[in-house]
Short mmCIF file of N, CA, C and O in Angstrom, two decimals:
data_model
loop_
_atom_site.label_atom_id
_atom_site.label_comp_id
_atom_site.label_asym_id
_atom_site.label_seq_id
_atom_site.Cartn_x
_atom_site.Cartn_y
_atom_site.Cartn_z
N MET A 1 -56.99 53.44 -46.70
CA MET A 1 -55.45 53.55 -47.28
C MET A 1 -54.65 52.41 -46.83
O MET A 1 -54.44 51.53 -47.36
N ASN A 2 -55.53 51.87 -45.56
CA ASN A 2 -54.76 50.21 -45.33
C ASN A 2 -55.22 49.59 -46.61
O ASN A 2 -54.55 48.62 -46.73
N LYS A 3 -56.23 49.92 -46.92
CA LYS A 3 -57.03 48.49 -47.53
C LYS A 3 -56.08 48.36 -48.62
O LYS A 3 -56.57 47.21 -49.26
N LEU A 4 -56.01 49.49 -49.57
CA LEU A 4 -55.18 49.78 -50.70
C LEU A 4 -54.18 49.01 -50.70
O LEU A 4 -53.84 48.51 -51.65
N ILE A 5 -53.33 49.59 -49.94
CA ILE A 5 -51.96 48.81 -49.75
C ILE A 5 -52.15 46.98 -49.98
O ILE A 5 -50.96 46.75 -49.95
N VAL A 6 -53.04 46.45 -48.94
CA VAL A 6 -53.15 44.99 -48.25
C VAL A 6 -53.04 44.99 -49.85
O VAL A 6 -52.72 43.74 -50.24
N ASN A 7 -54.67 45.31 -50.64
CA ASN A 7 -54.66 45.06 -52.65
C ASN A 7 -53.27 44.87 -53.26
O ASN A 7 -53.39 44.12 -53.80
N ILE A 8 -52.59 45.77 -53.00
CA ILE A 8 -51.52 45.73 -53.96
C ILE A 8 -50.63 44.82 -53.39
O ILE A 8 -50.96 44.45 -54.35
N THR A 9 -50.36 45.01 -52.41
CA THR A 9 -49.38 43.73 -51.58
C THR A 9 -50.23 42.73 -51.97
O THR A 9 -49.35 41.49 -52.80
N ILE A 10 -51.08 41.95 -52.75
CA ILE A 10 -51.54 40.44 -52.47
C ILE A 10 -51.30 40.38 -54.31
O ILE A 10 -51.16 39.58 -54.59
N LEU A 11 -51.90 41.38 -55.05
CA LEU A 11 -51.71 41.44 -56.73
C LEU A 11 -50.17 41.13 -56.59
O LEU A 11 -49.76 40.72 -57.60
N ILE A 12 -49.50 42.12 -55.87
CA ILE A 12 -48.08 41.51 -56.59
C ILE A 12 -47.26 40.08 -56.36
O ILE A 12 -46.78 39.44 -56.70
N LEU A 13 -47.73 39.91 -54.40
CA LEU A 13 -47.82 38.23 -54.74
C LEU A 13 -48.48 37.44 -55.56
O LEU A 13 -47.89 35.89 -56.12
N LEU A 14 -49.51 37.55 -56.06
CA LEU A 14 -49.86 36.30 -57.38
C LEU A 14 -49.28 36.45 -58.50
O LEU A 14 -49.02 35.45 -58.95
N PHE A 15 -48.35 37.83 -59.01
CA PHE A 15 -48.05 37.95 -60.11
C PHE A 15 -46.49 36.91 -59.69
O PHE A 15 -46.42 36.08 -60.72
N LEU A 16 -45.77 37.42 -58.48
CA LEU A 16 -44.48 36.66 -58.63
C LEU A 16 -45.60 34.75 -58.86
O LEU A 16 -44.08 34.03 -59.31
N ASN A 17 -46.07 34.03 -58.32
CA ASN A 17 -46.24 33.11 -58.46
C ASN A 17 -46.49 32.68 -59.47
O ASN A 17 -46.24 31.46 -59.93
N VAL A 18 -47.28 32.93 -60.69
CA VAL A 18 -47.90 33.18 -62.16
C VAL A 18 -46.40 32.82 -62.50
O VAL A 18 -45.87 32.08 -63.69
N LYS A 19 -45.42 33.48 -63.01
CA LYS A 19 -44.10 33.99 -63.35
C LYS A 19 -43.25 32.67 -62.47
O LYS A 19 -42.85 31.55 -63.91
N GLU A 20 -43.58 32.48 -61.76
CA GLU A 20 -42.85 31.30 -61.27
C GLU A 20 -43.09 29.43 -61.55
O GLU A 20 -42.42 28.62 -62.06
N GLY A 21 -44.43 29.73 -61.56
CA GLY A 21 -45.23 28.45 -62.45
C GLY A 21 -45.11 28.37 -63.51
O GLY A 21 -44.83 27.29 -64.33
N TYR A 22 -44.58 29.18 -64.82
CA TYR A 22 -45.08 29.38 -66.16
C TYR A 22 -43.30 28.89 -66.44
O TYR A 22 -42.96 28.67 -67.55
N ALA A 23 -42.89 28.91 -66.06
CA ALA A 23 -41.15 29.33 -66.17
C ALA A 23 -40.60 28.17 -65.51
O ALA A 23 -39.19 27.12 -66.64
N GLN A 24 -40.85 28.04 -64.83
CA GLN A 24 -40.15 26.54 -64.31
C GLN A 24 -40.81 25.04 -64.94
O GLN A 24 -42.02 24.68 -64.30
N CYS A 25 -39.87 24.36 -65.24
CA CYS A 25 -40.63 23.45 -66.21
C CYS A 25 -39.27 21.81 -65.90
O CYS A 25 -38.42 21.89 -65.65
N PHE A 26 -40.39 20.92 -65.80
CA PHE A 26 -39.79 19.30 -65.38
C PHE A 26 -40.25 18.25 -66.42
O PHE A 26 -40.04 17.14 -65.95
N ASN A 27 -40.30 19.12 -67.41
CA ASN A 27 -40.55 17.99 -69.19
C ASN A 27 -39.54 17.22 -69.72
O ASN A 27 -39.39 17.22 -70.72
N CYS A 28 -38.50 16.60 -68.60
CA CYS A 28 -37.61 16.47 -69.16
C CYS A 28 -37.24 15.41 -69.76
O CYS A 28 -37.70 14.35 -69.59
N SER A 29 -37.04 15.02 -71.09
CA SER A 29 -37.20 13.30 -71.64
C SER A 29 -35.74 12.80 -72.02
O SER A 29 -35.84 11.38 -71.88
N SER A 30 -34.87 14.05 -72.50
CA SER A 30 -33.59 13.22 -73.40
C SER A 30 -32.08 13.96 -73.59
O SER A 30 -32.65 15.65 -72.94
N GLN A 31 -31.42 13.84 -72.97
CA GLN A 31 -30.15 14.93 -72.92
C GLN A 31 -29.47 15.05 -74.26
O GLN A 31 -29.12 13.63 -75.32
N TYR A 32 -29.47 16.00 -75.13
CA TYR A 32 -29.35 16.39 -75.81
C TYR A 32 -28.39 17.59 -75.90
O TYR A 32 -28.74 18.50 -75.64
N PRO A 33 -27.36 17.43 -76.42
CA PRO A 33 -25.99 16.25 -76.78
C PRO A 33 -25.80 15.84 -75.75
O PRO A 33 -25.75 15.95 -74.72
N ALA A 34 -25.78 14.56 -76.46
CA ALA A 34 -25.24 13.16 -75.27
C ALA A 34 -24.27 13.48 -74.37
O ALA A 34 -24.13 12.71 -73.40
N ALA A 35 -23.36 14.27 -74.84
CA ALA A 35 -21.74 14.89 -74.39
C ALA A 35 -21.66 15.66 -72.90
O ALA A 35 -22.37 16.21 -73.78
N THR A 36 -21.25 15.71 -71.76
CA THR A 36 -21.81 16.66 -71.18
C THR A 36 -20.17 18.08 -71.93
O THR A 36 -19.75 17.87 -72.69
N GLN A 37 -20.65 19.25 -71.97
CA GLN A 37 -20.04 20.77 -72.92
C GLN A 37 -19.35 20.89 -71.47
O GLN A 37 -19.81 21.36 -70.23
N THR A 38 -18.51 20.83 -72.11
CA THR A 38 -17.35 22.24 -71.25
C THR A 38 -16.90 23.78 -72.27
O THR A 38 -16.12 22.98 -73.58
N THR A 39 -16.21 24.09 -71.28
CA THR A 39 -16.35 25.58 -72.49
C THR A 39 -15.66 26.57 -71.36
O THR A 39 -15.81 26.75 -69.94
N THR A 40 -14.13 27.45 -71.88
CA THR A 40 -13.75 28.00 -71.24
C THR A 40 -13.91 29.38 -72.21
O THR A 40 -13.21 30.47 -71.90
N SER A 41 -14.50 29.44 -73.18
CA SER A 41 -15.19 30.70 -74.42
C SER A 41 -15.68 31.49 -73.08
O SER A 41 -16.26 31.56 -72.87
N THR A 42 -14.77 33.14 -73.87
CA THR A 42 -15.59 34.52 -73.00
C THR A 42 -16.86 34.81 -73.99
O THR A 42 -17.55 35.49 -73.33
N SER A 43 -17.17 34.14 -75.21
CA SER A 43 -18.03 34.72 -75.99
C SER A 43 -19.13 33.51 -75.60
O SER A 43 -18.98 32.05 -75.33
N LEU A 44 -20.39 33.83 -76.63
CA LEU A 44 -21.10 32.61 -76.75
C LEU A 44 -20.57 30.76 -77.81
O LEU A 44 -20.20 31.44 -78.68
N VAL A 45 -21.42 30.19 -77.63
CA VAL A 45 -20.74 29.30 -78.43
C VAL A 45 -21.69 28.22 -78.35
O VAL A 45 -22.84 27.81 -77.60
N ASN A 46 -21.92 27.75 -79.49
CA ASN A 46 -23.30 26.93 -80.25
C ASN A 46 -23.60 25.68 -79.21
O ASN A 46 -22.52 24.33 -80.02
N VAL A 47 -24.21 25.29 -78.62
CA VAL A 47 -24.46 24.51 -78.29
C VAL A 47 -25.03 22.65 -79.31
O VAL A 47 -24.85 21.72 -79.61
N SER A 48 -26.10 23.35 -80.19
CA SER A 48 -27.13 23.05 -80.65
C SER A 48 -27.43 23.65 -81.44
O SER A 48 -28.39 25.10 -80.76
N THR A 49 -28.18 23.62 -82.55
CA THR A 49 -28.81 24.23 -83.65
C THR A 49 -30.30 23.70 -83.44
O THR A 49 -31.17 24.21 -84.17
N CYS A 50 -30.69 22.72 -83.69
CA CYS A 50 -31.85 21.91 -83.25
C CYS A 50 -32.21 21.19 -81.73
O CYS A 50 -31.86 20.17 -81.46
N MET A 51 -32.98 22.23 -80.94
CA MET A 51 -33.19 21.01 -79.44
C MET A 51 -34.30 20.66 -79.63
O MET A 51 -35.52 21.80 -79.81
N TRP A 52 -34.80 19.67 -79.53
CA TRP A 52 -36.92 19.51 -78.61
C TRP A 52 -36.89 19.97 -77.64
O TRP A 52 -36.15 20.39 -76.68
N GLY A 53 -38.47 20.31 -77.98
CA GLY A 53 -38.46 20.23 -75.83
C GLY A 53 -38.53 19.46 -75.88
O GLY A 53 -39.46 18.62 -75.99
N GLY A 54 -37.93 19.49 -74.17
CA GLY A 54 -37.74 18.72 -73.17
C GLY A 54 -36.47 17.87 -73.44
O GLY A 54 -36.39 17.42 -72.63
N ASP A 55 -36.03 18.45 -74.44
CA ASP A 55 -34.24 18.24 -74.53
C ASP A 55 -33.82 19.22 -73.22
O ASP A 55 -34.53 20.19 -72.51
N TYR A 56 -32.47 18.44 -72.44
CA TYR A 56 -31.45 18.85 -71.64
C TYR A 56 -30.10 18.97 -72.18
O TYR A 56 -29.85 18.16 -72.69
N ALA A 57 -29.23 19.94 -71.80
CA ALA A 57 -27.42 19.70 -71.92
C ALA A 57 -26.82 19.75 -70.89
O ALA A 57 -27.87 20.50 -70.23
N VAL A 58 -25.90 18.96 -70.83
CA VAL A 58 -25.46 19.03 -69.55
C VAL A 58 -23.97 20.08 -69.50
O VAL A 58 -23.70 19.61 -70.18
N PHE A 59 -23.42 21.01 -68.29
CA PHE A 59 -22.52 21.53 -68.56
C PHE A 59 -21.92 21.02 -67.10
O PHE A 59 -22.05 21.12 -66.29
N ASP A 60 -20.04 21.45 -67.52
CA ASP A 60 -19.07 21.62 -66.64
C ASP A 60 -19.42 23.27 -65.95
O ASP A 60 -19.58 23.89 -67.04
N VAL A 61 -19.06 23.95 -64.65
CA VAL A 61 -19.17 24.89 -64.45
C VAL A 61 -18.34 24.73 -63.31
O VAL A 61 -17.81 24.15 -62.32
N THR A 62 -17.47 26.52 -63.52
CA THR A 62 -16.89 26.37 -62.14
C THR A 62 -16.86 27.32 -61.18
O THR A 62 -17.73 28.44 -61.95
N ALA A 63 -16.62 27.16 -59.85
CA ALA A 63 -17.48 28.44 -59.45
C ALA A 63 -16.39 29.45 -59.23
O ALA A 63 -15.63 29.79 -60.20
N GLY A 64 -17.88 30.35 -59.31
CA GLY A 64 -17.13 32.14 -59.71
C GLY A 64 -17.64 32.45 -61.23
O GLY A 64 -16.80 33.46 -61.02
N GLU A 65 -17.52 31.82 -62.54
CA GLU A 65 -17.82 31.96 -63.29
C GLU A 65 -19.61 31.98 -64.31
O GLU A 65 -19.94 31.96 -63.61
N THR A 66 -19.45 33.33 -65.34
CA THR A 66 -20.25 34.04 -64.98
C THR A 66 -20.86 32.86 -66.54
O THR A 66 -20.07 32.78 -67.59
N TYR A 67 -22.36 32.06 -66.82
CA TYR A 67 -22.44 31.58 -67.65
C TYR A 67 -23.83 32.08 -68.56
O TYR A 67 -24.71 32.14 -66.92
N THR A 68 -24.38 31.76 -69.60
CA THR A 68 -24.65 32.12 -70.15
C THR A 68 -25.52 31.27 -71.43
O THR A 68 -25.01 31.11 -72.34
N TRP A 69 -27.01 31.44 -71.47
CA TRP A 69 -27.52 30.04 -71.63
C TRP A 69 -28.57 31.46 -72.57
O TRP A 69 -29.30 31.63 -72.05
N THR A 70 -28.83 30.61 -74.15
CA THR A 70 -30.32 31.39 -74.49
C THR A 70 -30.37 31.16 -75.99
O THR A 70 -29.39 30.36 -76.41
N THR A 71 -31.92 30.57 -75.92
CA THR A 71 -32.38 30.82 -77.16
C THR A 71 -32.44 31.98 -78.59
O THR A 71 -33.22 31.38 -79.23
N CYS A 72 -32.34 32.57 -77.86
CA CYS A 72 -32.56 34.73 -78.53
C CYS A 72 -32.27 34.03 -80.21
O CYS A 72 -32.97 35.43 -80.23
N ALA A 73 -31.46 33.37 -80.58
CA ALA A 73 -30.86 33.77 -81.76
C ALA A 73 -32.05 32.95 -82.52
O ALA A 73 -31.74 33.05 -84.21
N ASN A 74 -32.93 31.98 -82.13
CA ASN A 74 -33.72 31.14 -82.82
C ASN A 74 -34.68 31.30 -82.76
O ASN A 74 -34.85 31.66 -81.19
N GLY A 75 -35.91 31.15 -83.37
CA GLY A 75 -37.12 31.63 -82.96
C GLY A 75 -38.47 30.69 -83.50
O GLY A 75 -38.98 30.69 -83.46
N ALA A 76 -37.94 28.90 -83.48
CA ALA A 76 -38.64 28.50 -83.87
C ALA A 76 -39.27 27.79 -83.00
O ALA A 76 -40.75 27.71 -83.79
N TYR A 77 -40.16 28.70 -81.68
CA TYR A 77 -40.85 28.05 -81.23
C TYR A 77 -41.06 28.98 -79.90
O TYR A 77 -39.06 29.65 -79.09
N ASP A 78 -41.13 29.76 -78.84
CA ASP A 78 -42.03 29.67 -78.12
C ASP A 78 -40.78 29.18 -76.81
O ASP A 78 -41.79 28.02 -75.99
N THR A 79 -39.84 29.71 -75.97
CA THR A 79 -38.94 28.93 -75.57
C THR A 79 -38.89 29.17 -73.92
O THR A 79 -39.60 30.15 -73.98
N GLN A 80 -38.76 27.96 -72.73
CA GLN A 80 -38.47 28.81 -71.59
C GLN A 80 -37.45 27.41 -71.15
O GLN A 80 -37.10 26.30 -72.21
N LEU A 81 -36.34 28.12 -70.49
CA LEU A 81 -34.79 27.62 -69.81
C LEU A 81 -35.19 27.53 -68.82
O LEU A 81 -35.96 27.81 -68.14
N THR A 82 -35.32 26.26 -68.01
CA THR A 82 -34.59 26.27 -66.79
C THR A 82 -33.07 25.23 -66.43
O THR A 82 -32.68 24.61 -66.92
N LEU A 83 -32.69 26.17 -65.63
CA LEU A 83 -30.91 25.41 -64.46
C LEU A 83 -31.56 24.87 -63.76
O LEU A 83 -32.00 25.25 -62.71
N PHE A 84 -30.77 23.55 -63.33
CA PHE A 84 -30.77 22.47 -61.96
C PHE A 84 -29.62 22.67 -61.98
O PHE A 84 -28.02 22.21 -63.34
N GLN A 85 -29.01 21.69 -61.11
CA GLN A 85 -28.17 21.58 -60.06
C GLN A 85 -27.89 19.79 -60.65
O GLN A 85 -28.85 19.46 -59.93
N GLY A 86 -26.31 19.46 -60.84
CA GLY A 86 -26.18 18.38 -61.45
C GLY A 86 -26.71 17.89 -62.90
O GLY A 86 -27.44 18.62 -63.74
N ALA A 87 -26.15 16.90 -62.89
CA ALA A 87 -26.18 16.32 -64.17
C ALA A 87 -27.96 15.62 -64.56
O ALA A 87 -27.61 15.21 -65.88
N SER A 88 -28.47 15.27 -63.35
CA SER A 88 -29.47 14.88 -65.08
C SER A 88 -30.73 16.02 -64.07
O SER A 88 -30.74 16.63 -63.07
N CYS A 89 -31.86 15.90 -65.00
CA CYS A 89 -32.31 17.15 -65.51
C CYS A 89 -33.86 16.54 -64.29
O CYS A 89 -33.83 15.17 -64.07
N GLY A 90 -34.07 17.41 -63.89
CA GLY A 90 -35.58 17.79 -62.99
C GLY A 90 -34.55 18.33 -61.43
O GLY A 90 -35.53 17.77 -60.06
N GLY A 91 -33.04 17.80 -60.73
CA GLY A 91 -32.62 18.20 -60.05
C GLY A 91 -33.27 19.45 -59.20
O GLY A 91 -34.11 20.29 -59.30
N THR A 92 -31.88 20.36 -58.26
CA THR A 92 -32.67 21.61 -57.64
C THR A 92 -32.70 22.45 -58.75
O THR A 92 -31.85 22.37 -59.12
N ASP A 93 -34.29 23.48 -58.78
CA ASP A 93 -34.05 24.55 -59.94
C ASP A 93 -32.28 25.39 -59.32
O ASP A 93 -33.48 26.52 -57.58
N LEU A 94 -32.14 26.32 -59.77
CA LEU A 94 -31.17 27.12 -59.47
C LEU A 94 -31.60 28.20 -60.97
O LEU A 94 -31.54 29.71 -59.68
N ASP A 95 -32.54 28.33 -61.82
CA ASP A 95 -32.76 29.68 -62.39
C ASP A 95 -34.11 29.06 -63.42
O ASP A 95 -33.59 28.20 -63.29
N ASP A 96 -34.37 29.99 -63.51
CA ASP A 96 -35.68 29.78 -64.88
C ASP A 96 -35.80 30.86 -65.64
O ASP A 96 -35.84 32.57 -64.98
N ASN A 97 -36.45 30.62 -66.96
CA ASN A 97 -36.64 31.87 -67.57
C ASN A 97 -37.46 31.96 -68.57
O ASN A 97 -37.22 31.04 -69.60
N ASP A 98 -38.77 32.69 -68.95
CA ASP A 98 -39.63 32.96 -70.04
C ASP A 98 -39.58 34.33 -71.03
O ASP A 98 -39.83 34.72 -69.98
N ASP A 99 -39.44 34.13 -71.59
CA ASP A 99 -39.86 35.29 -73.11
C ASP A 99 -38.51 36.58 -72.53
O ASP A 99 -39.24 37.71 -72.59
N ASP A 100 -37.79 36.35 -72.77
CA ASP A 100 -36.21 37.27 -71.53
C ASP A 100 -36.33 38.15 -73.73
O ASP A 100 -35.86 39.52 -73.18
N CYS A 101 -36.27 37.86 -74.46
CA CYS A 101 -36.36 38.17 -75.63
C CYS A 101 -37.50 37.50 -76.66
O CYS A 101 -37.10 36.98 -77.26
N GLY A 102 -38.50 38.83 -76.70
CA GLY A 102 -39.25 38.35 -77.81
C GLY A 102 -39.62 37.05 -76.92
O GLY A 102 -40.50 37.02 -75.76
N LEU A 103 -40.16 35.72 -77.63
CA LEU A 103 -40.73 34.77 -77.20
C LEU A 103 -38.87 33.53 -76.67
O LEU A 103 -39.67 32.42 -76.24
N GLN A 104 -38.08 34.42 -76.53
CA GLN A 104 -36.99 33.34 -76.62
C GLN A 104 -37.04 33.71 -74.65
O GLN A 104 -36.98 34.34 -74.75
N SER A 105 -36.06 32.55 -74.49
CA SER A 105 -35.00 33.06 -73.06
C SER A 105 -33.44 32.94 -73.69
O SER A 105 -32.96 32.26 -72.97
N THR A 106 -33.35 33.23 -72.18
CA THR A 106 -32.47 33.47 -71.20
C THR A 106 -31.88 33.35 -70.04
O THR A 106 -32.69 33.82 -69.57
N ILE A 107 -30.77 32.31 -70.05
CA ILE A 107 -30.22 32.70 -68.26
C ILE A 107 -29.01 33.02 -68.12
O ILE A 107 -27.49 32.24 -68.63
N THR A 108 -28.22 33.95 -67.30
CA THR A 108 -27.02 34.39 -67.00
C THR A 108 -27.43 34.16 -65.69
O THR A 108 -27.34 34.39 -64.90
N TRP A 109 -26.22 33.43 -64.78
CA TRP A 109 -25.67 32.40 -63.94
C TRP A 109 -24.42 32.56 -63.41
O TRP A 109 -23.69 32.32 -63.76
N THR A 110 -24.72 32.91 -62.15
CA THR A 110 -22.79 32.27 -61.90
C THR A 110 -22.42 31.81 -60.57
O THR A 110 -23.51 31.91 -60.06
N ALA A 111 -21.68 30.72 -61.38
CA ALA A 111 -21.85 29.76 -60.66
C ALA A 111 -21.25 29.52 -58.86
O ALA A 111 -20.17 30.46 -58.73
N THR A 112 -22.40 29.17 -57.84
CA THR A 112 -22.01 28.98 -56.71
C THR A 112 -21.28 27.49 -56.32
O THR A 112 -20.78 27.53 -55.30
N PHE A 113 -20.90 26.82 -57.40
CA PHE A 113 -20.07 25.59 -56.89
C PHE A 113 -19.54 25.21 -58.19
O PHE A 113 -19.71 25.94 -59.03
N THR A 114 -18.33 24.22 -58.48
CA THR A 114 -17.87 23.93 -59.83
C THR A 114 -18.31 22.32 -59.45
O THR A 114 -18.47 21.55 -58.20
N GLY A 115 -18.97 22.01 -60.50
CA GLY A 115 -19.53 20.27 -61.13
C GLY A 115 -20.84 20.67 -61.82
O GLY A 115 -19.71 21.33 -63.41
N GLN A 116 -21.67 20.31 -62.12
CA GLN A 116 -22.52 19.98 -63.45
C GLN A 116 -23.52 20.42 -63.43
O GLN A 116 -23.93 20.69 -61.74
N VAL A 117 -23.91 20.99 -63.99
CA VAL A 117 -25.70 21.49 -64.38
C VAL A 117 -26.14 21.18 -65.74
O VAL A 117 -25.32 20.60 -66.66
N SER A 118 -27.63 21.01 -65.47
CA SER A 118 -28.12 20.81 -66.41
C SER A 118 -29.72 21.86 -67.02
O SER A 118 -29.92 22.63 -65.83
N VAL A 119 -29.19 22.44 -68.13
CA VAL A 119 -30.25 23.22 -68.48
C VAL A 119 -31.27 22.61 -69.69
O VAL A 119 -30.98 21.64 -70.54
N LEU A 120 -32.30 22.75 -69.34
CA LEU A 120 -33.56 22.16 -69.79
C LEU A 120 -34.68 22.88 -70.76
O LEU A 120 -34.67 24.15 -70.74
N VAL A 121 -34.33 22.44 -72.25
CA VAL A 121 -35.06 23.37 -73.21
C VAL A 121 -37.05 23.12 -73.13
O VAL A 121 -37.24 21.64 -73.88
N SER A 122 -38.20 24.07 -73.08
CA SER A 122 -39.32 23.17 -72.92
C SER A 122 -39.99 24.43 -73.90
O SER A 122 -39.39 25.21 -74.68
N GLU A 123 -40.96 23.97 -74.47
CA GLU A 123 -41.96 25.10 -75.43
C GLU A 123 -42.49 25.71 -74.40
O GLU A 123 -43.13 24.66 -73.48
N TYR A 124 -43.17 26.48 -74.66
CA TYR A 124 -44.21 27.08 -73.74
C TYR A 124 -45.33 26.05 -73.60
O TYR A 124 -45.93 26.06 -74.55
N ASN A 125 -46.17 26.53 -73.15
CA ASN A 125 -46.11 25.79 -71.32
C ASN A 125 -45.40 24.56 -71.29
O ASN A 125 -46.41 23.64 -70.30
N CYS A 126 -44.40 24.71 -70.52
CA CYS A 126 -43.81 23.29 -70.46
C CYS A 126 -43.67 22.01 -70.60
O CYS A 126 -44.38 21.71 -70.41
N VAL A 127 -44.14 22.20 -72.54
CA VAL A 127 -44.09 21.60 -73.28
C VAL A 127 -42.78 20.23 -73.64
O VAL A 127 -41.97 21.13 -74.03
N SER A 128 -43.02 19.07 -74.19
CA SER A 128 -41.64 18.40 -74.99
C SER A 128 -42.58 17.92 -76.22
O SER A 128 -43.87 18.23 -76.76
N ASN A 129 -41.69 18.59 -77.54
CA ASN A 129 -42.40 19.17 -78.46
C ASN A 129 -41.25 18.29 -79.77
O ASN A 129 -39.62 19.32 -78.98
N SER A 130 -41.04 18.50 -80.66
CA SER A 130 -40.07 18.52 -81.76
C SER A 130 -40.03 19.78 -82.38
O SER A 130 -40.97 20.08 -82.41
#
């Protein structure tokens, strides 16, 4: 009985490691759009209709506000999203997602600070691509 519990626990830990390895990307190529994005809208705002895998956008955020970044309306390629703290891509990883809606991704995050975050769009598996 104890051996079965140990095997199940190991299987769960392996699954968590696989998820983390595939959704968290650091293939930062260039900032697009070039300007920092700011919004006070309570509905989704289109930042770009065409981002390449490896592009990242920078956003101003306010502590306590909830933000959603999604590629779910666009099926151009299998996306992954990674949210970083700060204006430069590849900083502290705050959240990541792969395949939330089919092959597309969504991050919903409540800001714990006022400042800037970067959202990296990658093609599966952490690929920069046009």
